[in-house]
Short mmCIF file of C-alpha atoms in Angstrom, two decimals:
data_model
loop_
_atom_site.label_atom_id
_atom_site.label_comp_id
_atom_site.label_asym_id
_atom_site.label_seq_id
_atom_site.Cartn_x
_atom_site.Cartn_y
_atom_site.Cartn_z
CA MET A 244 28.31 23.47 8.56
CA ILE A 245 28.32 23.39 4.77
CA GLY A 246 28.89 19.65 4.92
CA GLN A 247 25.44 19.18 6.42
CA PHE A 248 23.83 20.54 3.32
CA SER A 249 23.19 17.51 1.20
CA TRP A 250 19.95 16.46 -0.33
CA ASP A 251 19.01 12.94 0.72
CA TRP A 252 16.66 11.45 -1.87
CA ALA A 253 15.94 8.33 0.16
CA PHE A 254 14.87 10.49 3.11
CA ALA A 255 12.86 12.74 0.81
CA PHE A 256 10.93 9.77 -0.57
CA SER A 257 10.39 8.28 2.87
CA ILE A 258 8.59 11.39 4.13
CA MET A 259 6.33 11.80 1.10
CA PRO A 260 3.40 9.78 2.52
CA ASP A 261 3.29 12.02 5.62
CA LEU A 262 3.46 15.14 3.50
CA PHE A 263 0.68 13.91 1.24
CA SER A 264 -1.56 13.19 4.21
CA GLY A 265 -0.90 16.80 5.25
CA LEU A 266 -1.68 18.03 1.76
CA LYS A 267 -4.99 16.17 1.91
CA LEU A 268 -6.00 18.12 5.05
CA THR A 269 -4.85 21.35 3.40
CA VAL A 270 -7.04 20.68 0.37
CA ILE A 271 -10.05 19.72 2.50
CA ALA A 272 -9.67 22.87 4.59
CA THR A 273 -9.45 24.97 1.43
CA LEU A 274 -12.56 23.35 -0.08
CA PHE A 275 -14.75 23.81 2.99
CA GLY A 276 -13.29 27.23 3.74
CA SER A 277 -14.01 28.47 0.24
CA MET A 278 -17.55 27.08 0.32
CA ILE A 279 -18.25 29.11 3.47
CA ALA A 280 -16.54 32.18 2.01
CA VAL A 281 -18.41 32.08 -1.30
CA VAL A 282 -21.84 31.70 0.32
CA PHE A 283 -21.39 33.91 3.38
CA GLY A 284 -19.56 36.49 1.26
CA LEU A 285 -22.57 36.82 -1.02
CA VAL A 286 -24.86 37.26 1.98
CA LEU A 287 -22.54 39.91 3.44
CA CYS A 288 -22.36 41.73 0.12
CA ILE A 289 -26.14 41.78 -0.33
CA VAL A 290 -26.78 42.93 3.24
CA ARG A 291 -24.17 45.65 2.84
CA VAL A 292 -25.55 47.08 -0.41
CA ALA A 293 -29.20 46.65 0.60
CA ARG A 294 -29.21 49.89 2.62
CA LEU A 295 -30.97 48.29 5.55
CA PRO A 296 -31.06 50.54 8.63
CA VAL A 297 -28.63 48.84 11.04
CA LEU A 298 -27.71 45.59 9.32
CA SER A 299 -25.92 47.25 6.40
CA MET A 300 -23.72 49.19 8.80
CA ILE A 301 -22.90 46.06 10.77
CA ALA A 302 -22.01 44.18 7.61
CA ASP A 303 -19.80 47.05 6.49
CA LEU A 304 -18.02 47.24 9.85
CA PHE A 305 -17.60 43.47 9.92
CA ILE A 306 -16.02 43.43 6.45
CA GLN A 307 -13.65 46.25 7.39
CA LEU A 308 -12.73 44.65 10.71
CA VAL A 309 -12.00 41.28 9.16
CA ARG A 310 -10.01 42.84 6.33
CA GLY A 311 -8.12 45.16 8.66
CA THR A 312 -6.70 42.57 11.03
CA PRO A 313 -4.26 39.68 10.56
CA PHE A 314 -5.74 36.27 9.82
CA LEU A 315 -3.39 34.71 12.38
CA ILE A 316 -4.87 36.83 15.19
CA GLN A 317 -8.45 36.05 14.12
CA LEU A 318 -7.55 32.37 14.04
CA PHE A 319 -6.12 32.44 17.57
CA PHE A 320 -9.07 34.49 18.79
CA LEU A 321 -11.58 31.96 17.46
CA PHE A 322 -9.48 29.05 18.66
CA TYR A 323 -9.42 30.33 22.25
CA ILE A 324 -12.78 32.07 22.47
CA ALA A 325 -14.97 29.36 20.91
CA PRO A 326 -14.66 26.97 23.89
CA GLN A 327 -15.38 29.87 26.28
CA TRP A 328 -18.64 30.46 24.47
CA GLY A 329 -19.47 26.80 24.88
CA LEU A 330 -18.75 25.95 21.26
CA SER A 331 -16.62 22.82 21.37
CA PHE A 332 -15.46 22.54 17.79
CA SER A 333 -12.45 20.52 16.84
CA ALA A 334 -9.37 22.59 15.96
CA PHE A 335 -9.90 21.62 12.34
CA ALA A 336 -13.48 22.92 12.30
CA THR A 337 -12.34 26.15 13.99
CA GLY A 338 -9.62 26.55 11.36
CA ILE A 339 -12.12 26.06 8.54
CA CYS A 340 -14.53 28.57 10.11
CA ALA A 341 -11.71 31.12 10.50
CA LEU A 342 -10.70 30.68 6.87
CA GLY A 343 -14.33 30.94 5.77
CA ILE A 344 -14.96 34.10 7.77
CA TYR A 345 -11.73 35.82 6.73
CA TYR A 346 -12.28 35.16 3.05
CA SER A 347 -16.01 35.89 3.13
CA ALA A 348 -15.06 39.52 3.76
CA TYR A 349 -12.88 39.40 0.65
CA ALA A 350 -15.55 37.59 -1.32
CA ALA A 351 -18.05 40.29 -0.34
CA GLU A 352 -15.76 42.94 -1.86
CA VAL A 353 -15.32 40.83 -4.98
CA TYR A 354 -19.08 40.39 -5.40
CA ARG A 355 -19.55 44.13 -4.98
CA ALA A 356 -17.07 44.78 -7.77
CA GLY A 357 -19.09 42.35 -9.87
CA LEU A 358 -22.35 44.16 -9.05
CA ASP A 359 -20.78 47.52 -9.91
CA ASP A 360 -19.72 46.11 -13.26
CA VAL A 361 -23.24 45.15 -14.34
CA PRO A 362 -24.05 47.71 -17.06
CA THR A 363 -26.68 50.34 -16.17
CA GLY A 364 -28.67 49.23 -19.20
CA GLN A 365 -29.36 45.90 -17.54
CA TRP A 366 -31.01 47.64 -14.59
CA GLU A 367 -32.99 49.91 -16.87
CA ALA A 368 -34.13 47.03 -19.05
CA ALA A 369 -35.23 45.06 -15.99
CA LEU A 370 -37.18 48.06 -14.71
CA THR A 371 -38.79 48.67 -18.09
CA LEU A 372 -39.88 45.06 -18.37
CA GLY A 373 -41.51 45.41 -14.97
CA LEU A 374 -40.04 42.15 -13.73
CA PRO A 375 -40.62 41.19 -10.11
CA LEU A 376 -37.62 41.93 -7.87
CA PRO A 377 -36.65 38.30 -7.22
CA ARG A 378 -36.37 37.75 -10.95
CA VAL A 379 -34.42 40.98 -11.44
CA TRP A 380 -31.83 39.82 -8.90
CA LEU A 381 -31.75 36.07 -9.39
CA GLY A 382 -32.43 36.03 -13.10
CA ILE A 383 -30.58 39.06 -14.41
CA ILE A 384 -28.22 40.88 -12.09
CA LEU A 385 -26.59 38.23 -9.90
CA PRO A 386 -25.84 35.73 -12.68
CA GLN A 387 -23.96 38.42 -14.60
CA ALA A 388 -22.20 39.78 -11.52
CA ILE A 389 -21.14 36.34 -10.33
CA PHE A 390 -20.01 35.13 -13.73
CA ALA A 391 -17.86 38.23 -14.14
CA VAL A 392 -15.99 37.61 -10.89
CA LEU A 393 -15.45 33.85 -11.27
CA PRO A 394 -11.74 34.21 -12.16
CA VAL A 395 -11.16 36.50 -9.15
CA MET A 396 -12.93 34.01 -6.91
CA GLY A 397 -10.71 31.28 -8.31
CA ASN A 398 -7.62 33.27 -7.44
CA MET A 399 -9.03 33.93 -3.98
CA VAL A 400 -9.33 30.18 -3.41
CA ILE A 401 -5.68 29.78 -4.43
CA THR A 402 -4.68 32.49 -1.96
CA MET A 403 -6.69 30.68 0.69
CA PHE A 404 -4.93 27.43 -0.18
CA LYS A 405 -1.59 29.07 0.58
CA GLU A 406 -2.93 30.71 3.73
CA THR A 407 -4.09 27.37 5.18
CA ALA A 408 -0.45 26.90 6.19
CA LEU A 409 -1.28 29.11 9.18
CA LEU A 410 -3.65 26.43 10.50
CA SER A 411 -0.49 24.62 11.58
CA THR A 412 -0.34 27.08 14.49
CA ILE A 413 -3.52 25.65 16.04
CA THR A 414 -2.29 22.04 16.10
CA ILE A 415 -3.79 20.99 12.75
CA MET A 416 -1.45 18.54 11.04
CA GLU A 417 -1.76 20.01 7.58
CA LEU A 418 1.07 20.20 5.06
CA LEU A 419 3.32 22.72 6.80
CA ALA A 420 2.79 21.16 10.23
CA GLN A 421 3.77 17.75 8.83
CA GLY A 422 6.92 19.24 7.34
CA LYS A 423 7.85 21.01 10.56
CA SER A 424 7.16 17.99 12.73
CA ILE A 425 9.32 15.73 10.53
CA GLY A 426 12.01 18.41 10.63
CA SER A 427 12.05 18.68 14.40
CA ILE A 428 11.97 14.93 15.00
CA GLN A 429 14.71 14.02 12.50
CA PHE A 430 16.48 17.36 12.84
CA ARG A 431 16.64 17.60 9.06
CA TYR A 432 14.68 20.55 7.77
CA ILE A 433 16.08 20.72 4.25
CA GLU A 434 14.02 17.96 2.62
CA PRO A 435 10.71 18.37 4.51
CA LEU A 436 10.45 22.16 4.30
CA THR A 437 11.68 22.31 0.70
CA LEU A 438 9.20 19.64 -0.35
CA VAL A 439 6.42 21.47 1.50
CA GLY A 440 7.28 24.61 -0.50
CA VAL A 441 7.40 22.61 -3.73
CA LEU A 442 3.99 21.04 -3.04
CA TYR A 443 2.35 24.40 -2.27
CA PHE A 444 3.94 25.88 -5.35
CA THR A 445 2.97 23.02 -7.67
CA VAL A 446 -0.68 23.04 -6.65
CA SER A 447 -1.18 26.80 -6.63
CA TYR A 448 0.85 27.43 -9.79
CA THR A 449 -1.03 24.77 -11.73
CA ALA A 450 -4.36 26.05 -10.46
CA ALA A 451 -3.48 29.66 -11.33
CA LYS A 452 -2.41 28.66 -14.85
CA THR A 453 -5.65 26.70 -15.30
CA ILE A 454 -7.76 29.67 -14.22
CA ARG A 455 -5.89 31.93 -16.62
CA LYS A 456 -6.47 29.48 -19.46
CA LEU A 457 -10.20 29.14 -18.69
CA GLU A 458 -10.46 32.92 -18.40
CA SER A 459 -8.94 33.56 -21.82
CA ARG A 460 -11.11 30.87 -23.35
CA HIS A 461 -14.28 32.52 -22.03
CA ALA A 462 -13.10 36.07 -22.63
CA ALA A 463 -14.62 36.22 -26.10
CA MET B 220 -2.16 45.15 44.30
CA GLY B 221 -1.76 41.66 45.75
CA ASP B 222 -1.96 39.47 42.67
CA PRO B 223 0.71 40.63 40.22
CA ASN B 224 -0.63 38.53 37.38
CA THR B 225 -3.47 40.64 36.11
CA LEU B 226 -3.95 41.84 32.56
CA TRP B 227 -3.26 45.35 33.80
CA ASP B 228 0.31 44.39 34.77
CA PHE B 229 1.01 42.98 31.34
CA LEU B 230 -0.43 45.88 29.34
CA PRO B 231 2.89 47.79 29.12
CA TYR B 232 4.62 44.66 27.83
CA LEU B 233 1.80 44.09 25.33
CA ALA B 234 1.79 47.73 24.21
CA ALA B 235 5.55 47.61 23.64
CA GLY B 236 4.77 45.25 20.77
CA ILE B 237 3.04 48.03 18.84
CA PRO B 238 6.25 49.92 17.91
CA VAL B 239 7.88 46.59 16.99
CA THR B 240 5.01 45.70 14.66
CA LEU B 241 4.97 49.22 13.19
CA SER B 242 8.71 49.36 12.55
CA ILE B 243 8.72 45.96 10.88
CA THR B 244 5.78 47.11 8.73
CA PHE B 245 7.55 50.26 7.57
CA VAL B 246 11.02 48.74 7.17
CA ALA B 247 9.67 45.78 5.19
CA MET B 248 7.62 48.18 3.04
CA ALA B 249 10.68 50.38 2.47
CA PHE B 250 12.50 47.33 1.09
CA ALA B 251 9.50 45.91 -0.76
CA ILE B 252 9.15 48.92 -3.07
CA PRO B 253 12.73 48.82 -4.46
CA VAL B 254 12.40 45.03 -4.77
CA ALA B 255 9.16 45.51 -6.72
CA PHE B 256 10.90 47.99 -9.04
CA LEU B 257 13.89 45.70 -9.59
CA LEU B 258 11.63 42.74 -10.35
CA ALA B 259 9.36 44.74 -12.65
CA LEU B 260 12.30 46.27 -14.55
CA GLY B 261 13.90 42.82 -14.74
CA ARG B 262 10.71 41.40 -16.16
CA MET B 263 10.55 44.18 -18.77
CA SER B 264 14.26 44.02 -19.62
CA ASP B 265 15.35 43.26 -23.18
CA GLN B 266 17.81 40.67 -21.88
CA ALA B 267 16.27 37.23 -21.75
CA ALA B 268 18.36 36.10 -18.77
CA LEU B 269 17.19 39.04 -16.65
CA ARG B 270 13.57 38.54 -17.69
CA TRP B 271 13.79 34.87 -16.81
CA ALA B 272 15.47 35.49 -13.45
CA ALA B 273 12.94 38.13 -12.40
CA GLY B 274 10.05 35.95 -13.56
CA PHE B 275 11.47 33.04 -11.56
CA VAL B 276 11.72 35.07 -8.34
CA ILE B 277 8.22 36.51 -8.81
CA GLU B 278 6.56 33.15 -9.45
CA LEU B 279 8.53 31.45 -6.68
CA PHE B 280 7.50 33.95 -4.03
CA ARG B 281 3.93 34.34 -5.24
CA GLY B 282 3.39 30.64 -5.73
CA SER B 283 4.09 29.34 -2.25
CA SER B 284 2.98 30.41 1.21
CA ALA B 285 4.76 33.30 2.87
CA ILE B 286 4.93 31.35 6.10
CA VAL B 287 6.59 28.42 4.34
CA GLN B 288 9.14 30.81 2.85
CA LEU B 289 9.74 32.29 6.28
CA PHE B 290 10.25 28.86 7.88
CA TRP B 291 12.49 27.82 5.01
CA VAL B 292 14.75 30.84 5.52
CA PHE B 293 14.63 30.38 9.29
CA TYR B 294 15.15 26.61 9.53
CA VAL B 295 16.81 25.45 6.29
CA LEU B 296 19.31 28.22 5.50
CA PRO B 297 21.24 27.66 8.77
CA PHE B 298 21.98 24.13 7.51
CA MET B 299 23.57 25.75 4.47
CA GLY B 300 25.77 27.89 6.68
CA ILE B 301 23.60 30.99 6.31
CA ASP B 302 22.46 31.86 9.79
CA LEU B 303 20.42 35.03 9.55
CA PRO B 304 19.09 36.73 12.68
CA ALA B 305 15.34 36.18 12.96
CA LEU B 306 14.61 39.84 12.30
CA VAL B 307 16.67 39.91 9.09
CA ALA B 308 15.08 36.67 7.88
CA ALA B 309 11.62 38.06 8.61
CA VAL B 310 12.14 41.41 6.90
CA PHE B 311 13.76 39.64 3.94
CA VAL B 312 10.81 37.30 3.38
CA LEU B 313 8.15 39.98 4.00
CA SER B 314 9.75 42.43 1.59
CA VAL B 315 10.62 40.01 -1.20
CA ASN B 316 7.21 38.33 -0.95
CA SER B 317 5.23 41.54 -1.18
CA GLY B 318 7.79 42.96 -3.63
CA ALA B 319 6.90 40.05 -5.92
CA PHE B 320 3.20 40.95 -5.69
CA LEU B 321 3.85 44.70 -6.04
CA SER B 322 6.06 44.20 -9.11
CA GLU B 323 2.80 43.75 -11.01
CA VAL B 324 1.68 47.19 -9.80
CA VAL B 325 4.96 48.76 -10.90
CA ARG B 326 4.77 47.04 -14.29
CA ALA B 327 1.19 48.21 -14.83
CA GLY B 328 2.20 51.76 -13.90
CA LEU B 329 5.15 51.79 -16.29
CA VAL B 330 3.14 50.27 -19.11
CA ALA B 331 0.42 52.90 -18.65
CA VAL B 332 2.81 55.71 -19.65
CA PRO B 333 2.02 56.46 -23.32
CA VAL B 334 4.48 54.96 -25.81
CA GLY B 335 4.96 58.45 -27.28
CA GLN B 336 6.67 59.53 -24.06
CA TYR B 337 9.24 56.72 -24.37
CA GLU B 338 9.77 57.54 -28.04
CA ALA B 339 10.03 61.28 -27.51
CA SER B 340 12.53 60.95 -24.66
CA LEU B 341 14.59 58.56 -26.80
CA THR B 342 14.50 60.90 -29.78
CA LEU B 343 15.63 63.83 -27.65
CA GLY B 344 18.75 61.86 -26.81
CA PHE B 345 18.38 61.83 -23.03
CA SER B 346 20.50 59.37 -21.09
CA LYS B 347 18.88 56.18 -19.88
CA PRO B 348 18.74 57.17 -16.16
CA TYR B 349 17.39 60.61 -17.10
CA ARG B 350 14.67 59.05 -19.27
CA PHE B 351 13.62 56.73 -16.49
CA PHE B 352 13.82 59.03 -13.47
CA ARG B 353 12.76 62.34 -14.99
CA ILE B 354 10.36 61.39 -17.78
CA ILE B 355 8.79 57.98 -17.22
CA LEU B 356 8.77 57.55 -13.44
CA PRO B 357 7.06 60.87 -12.59
CA GLN B 358 4.21 59.91 -14.89
CA ALA B 359 3.98 56.32 -13.70
CA LEU B 360 4.28 56.99 -9.97
CA PRO B 361 0.82 58.54 -9.38
CA LEU B 362 -0.74 55.32 -10.68
CA MET B 363 1.30 53.23 -8.26
CA ILE B 364 0.67 55.26 -5.11
CA PRO B 365 -2.89 54.00 -4.34
CA PRO B 366 -1.93 50.31 -4.57
CA PHE B 367 1.22 50.99 -2.54
CA GLY B 368 -0.97 52.60 0.13
CA ASN B 369 -3.21 49.54 0.28
CA ALA B 370 -0.11 47.37 0.42
CA LEU B 371 0.88 49.10 3.66
CA VAL B 372 -2.22 47.76 5.42
CA THR B 373 -1.58 44.33 3.89
CA MET B 374 1.99 44.53 5.20
CA LEU B 375 0.75 45.37 8.69
CA LYS B 376 -1.34 42.19 8.70
CA PHE B 377 1.50 40.29 7.12
CA THR B 378 3.88 41.15 9.98
CA ALA B 379 1.90 38.99 12.42
CA LEU B 380 3.70 36.04 10.82
CA VAL B 381 7.04 37.10 12.28
CA SER B 382 5.74 36.18 15.72
CA LEU B 383 6.15 32.56 14.62
CA VAL B 384 9.91 32.96 14.32
CA THR B 385 10.43 34.32 17.87
CA ILE B 386 10.22 38.04 17.08
CA GLN B 387 8.47 39.85 19.92
CA ASP B 388 5.90 41.80 17.93
CA LEU B 389 2.33 42.47 19.00
CA ALA B 390 1.10 39.01 17.99
CA TYR B 391 3.94 37.25 19.82
CA ARG B 392 3.34 39.20 23.01
CA ALA B 393 -0.39 38.51 22.77
CA SER B 394 0.25 34.75 22.63
CA LEU B 395 2.61 34.97 25.58
CA VAL B 396 0.43 37.16 27.78
CA GLY B 397 -2.69 35.22 26.87
CA GLY B 398 -0.96 31.98 27.82
CA VAL B 399 0.36 33.29 31.13
CA LEU B 400 -3.02 34.71 32.15
CA GLY B 401 -5.03 31.85 30.74
CA GLU B 402 -7.11 34.54 29.06
CA SER B 403 -6.05 34.09 25.45
CA GLY B 404 -9.49 34.86 24.03
CA LEU B 405 -9.64 38.19 25.83
CA VAL B 406 -6.07 39.19 24.96
CA PHE B 407 -6.48 38.32 21.28
CA GLY B 408 -9.77 40.22 21.28
CA ILE B 409 -7.95 43.32 22.55
CA VAL B 410 -5.16 42.83 20.03
CA ILE B 411 -7.67 42.54 17.16
CA VAL B 412 -8.97 45.98 18.12
CA VAL B 413 -5.40 47.35 18.25
CA TYR B 414 -4.52 45.96 14.80
CA PHE B 415 -7.80 47.30 13.43
CA SER B 416 -7.12 50.78 14.81
CA ILE B 417 -3.63 50.81 13.31
CA SER B 418 -4.92 49.66 9.94
CA LEU B 419 -7.63 52.34 9.99
CA VAL B 420 -4.93 54.97 10.60
CA LEU B 421 -2.63 53.56 7.92
CA GLY B 422 -5.54 53.22 5.50
CA GLY B 423 -6.57 56.81 6.19
CA GLY B 424 -3.00 57.97 5.60
CA ALA B 425 -2.91 56.04 2.34
CA ARG B 426 -6.12 57.69 1.14
CA LEU B 427 -4.79 61.12 2.10
CA LEU B 428 -1.60 60.46 0.15
CA GLU B 429 -3.67 59.28 -2.79
CA ARG B 430 -5.66 62.51 -2.76
CA VAL B 431 -2.49 64.62 -2.61
CA VAL B 432 -0.92 62.70 -5.48
CA ASN B 433 -4.09 62.92 -7.55
CA ARG B 434 -4.23 66.67 -7.07
CA ARG B 435 -0.57 67.14 -7.92
CA ALA B 436 -0.93 64.94 -10.96
CA GLY B 437 -3.95 66.99 -11.99
CA ARG B 438 -6.20 63.96 -11.96
CA ILE B 439 -9.68 63.88 -10.54
CA ALA B 440 -10.17 60.98 -8.20
CA THR B 441 -12.30 58.26 -9.73
CA ALA B 442 -15.88 58.59 -8.61
CA ASP B 443 -16.97 56.13 -5.99
CA ASN B 444 -19.57 54.09 -7.82
CA GLN B 445 -20.64 51.82 -5.01
CA HIS B 446 -24.17 53.18 -4.99
CA ARG B 447 -24.96 52.35 -8.56
CA ILE B 448 -27.67 49.91 -7.52
CA PRO B 449 -30.94 51.75 -8.15
CA ASP B 450 -33.32 52.27 -5.23
CA TRP B 451 -36.21 50.43 -6.86
CA ALA B 452 -34.12 47.27 -7.13
CA LEU B 453 -33.73 47.26 -3.36
CA GLY B 454 -37.46 47.64 -2.85
CA LEU B 455 -37.04 51.25 -1.68
CA ASN B 456 -39.15 54.20 -2.89
CA ARG B 457 -42.16 52.09 -3.53
#
């Protein structure tokens, strides 16, 4: 058994193109997923804090529901229910939507933390100046709130990047699925799965370090 | 009665996944907390080798996907002659992964204890275990309880991953039953509600614990400031 454990560099290099094509899908899914999350999250956050009669309650329940259940289950639910509702998305589009929805609930919480952090003086100043509401929100409050949470959003995107591995369960040939498929065909899991781990690690570690550096540069 | 393959017939099988999911959640959490302490103490150690080793484990487990780690333990380790049962592999990955994240919570809690407490306990000549368990930890623990409580709900969601390595938890049974019935959407819809109910209960328990700890520690819970947005800014009271 021990004898089977040997790292084969030639094999490792031969599977790199497949792994990189998987990584490409992973990155694309992360990009589109985070775009949905960032936009829809802001909408959710605003609706929730706006104290609208029914809508605010729905937004609150939605955020809690999404945050209280496993992403994997939501993904399967969407994957199986979307066709029943007559929505014939590709698996990839369903995966991106699931990612976007799941993380929009997180983004909404992040935005709220940003809103809570806007100093009271900013509200008072805006009121005193008698600015119209759109300018209060778009010109004063939201820019500060959003700027304050940029690093957290960055980290959320990194978390999403790692979570995209779950899209492999709905037939999307992203990084992990490529690794697993190579492993099951060649019956050698050591190189593919280790390289998959290394690729996830390299991308997310580099991104996290970059965010930290940018954060400390702008902290002044 | 005629057709045996209705959702009703499978409900007991599905429901039997709830205790599986719950036990994995609690067992993994019970391991994750000691792991978090070991990693945090390792990171804060005055021996460079220990600091480096703990930092390596933390970054390794935080930097890559949990599911990749799980598959690696499940598929690659057997090639190295380490053939763990699926359940052991799953609990191992869940607890070390969240232990790596929680080590930051432990570290923050320990750092928050005033330096004077460390100095005073040192000056009084207490032994190292006494200093840690009787002086520092009781002061640091109340700060760690709320994040630990939240981590329990995260762990619950996390356990759905183990269904991918053949463990018959709630998620696994949902896939199976949904497939057999050809009603996957419905079954996963039901299971979403079940997970949500469990996480509401666990979350409620965590908040209760937090309140108890705050009272015992003599701290007043931080005011909920989510309504700081003035009414006028929302176009109300006009």
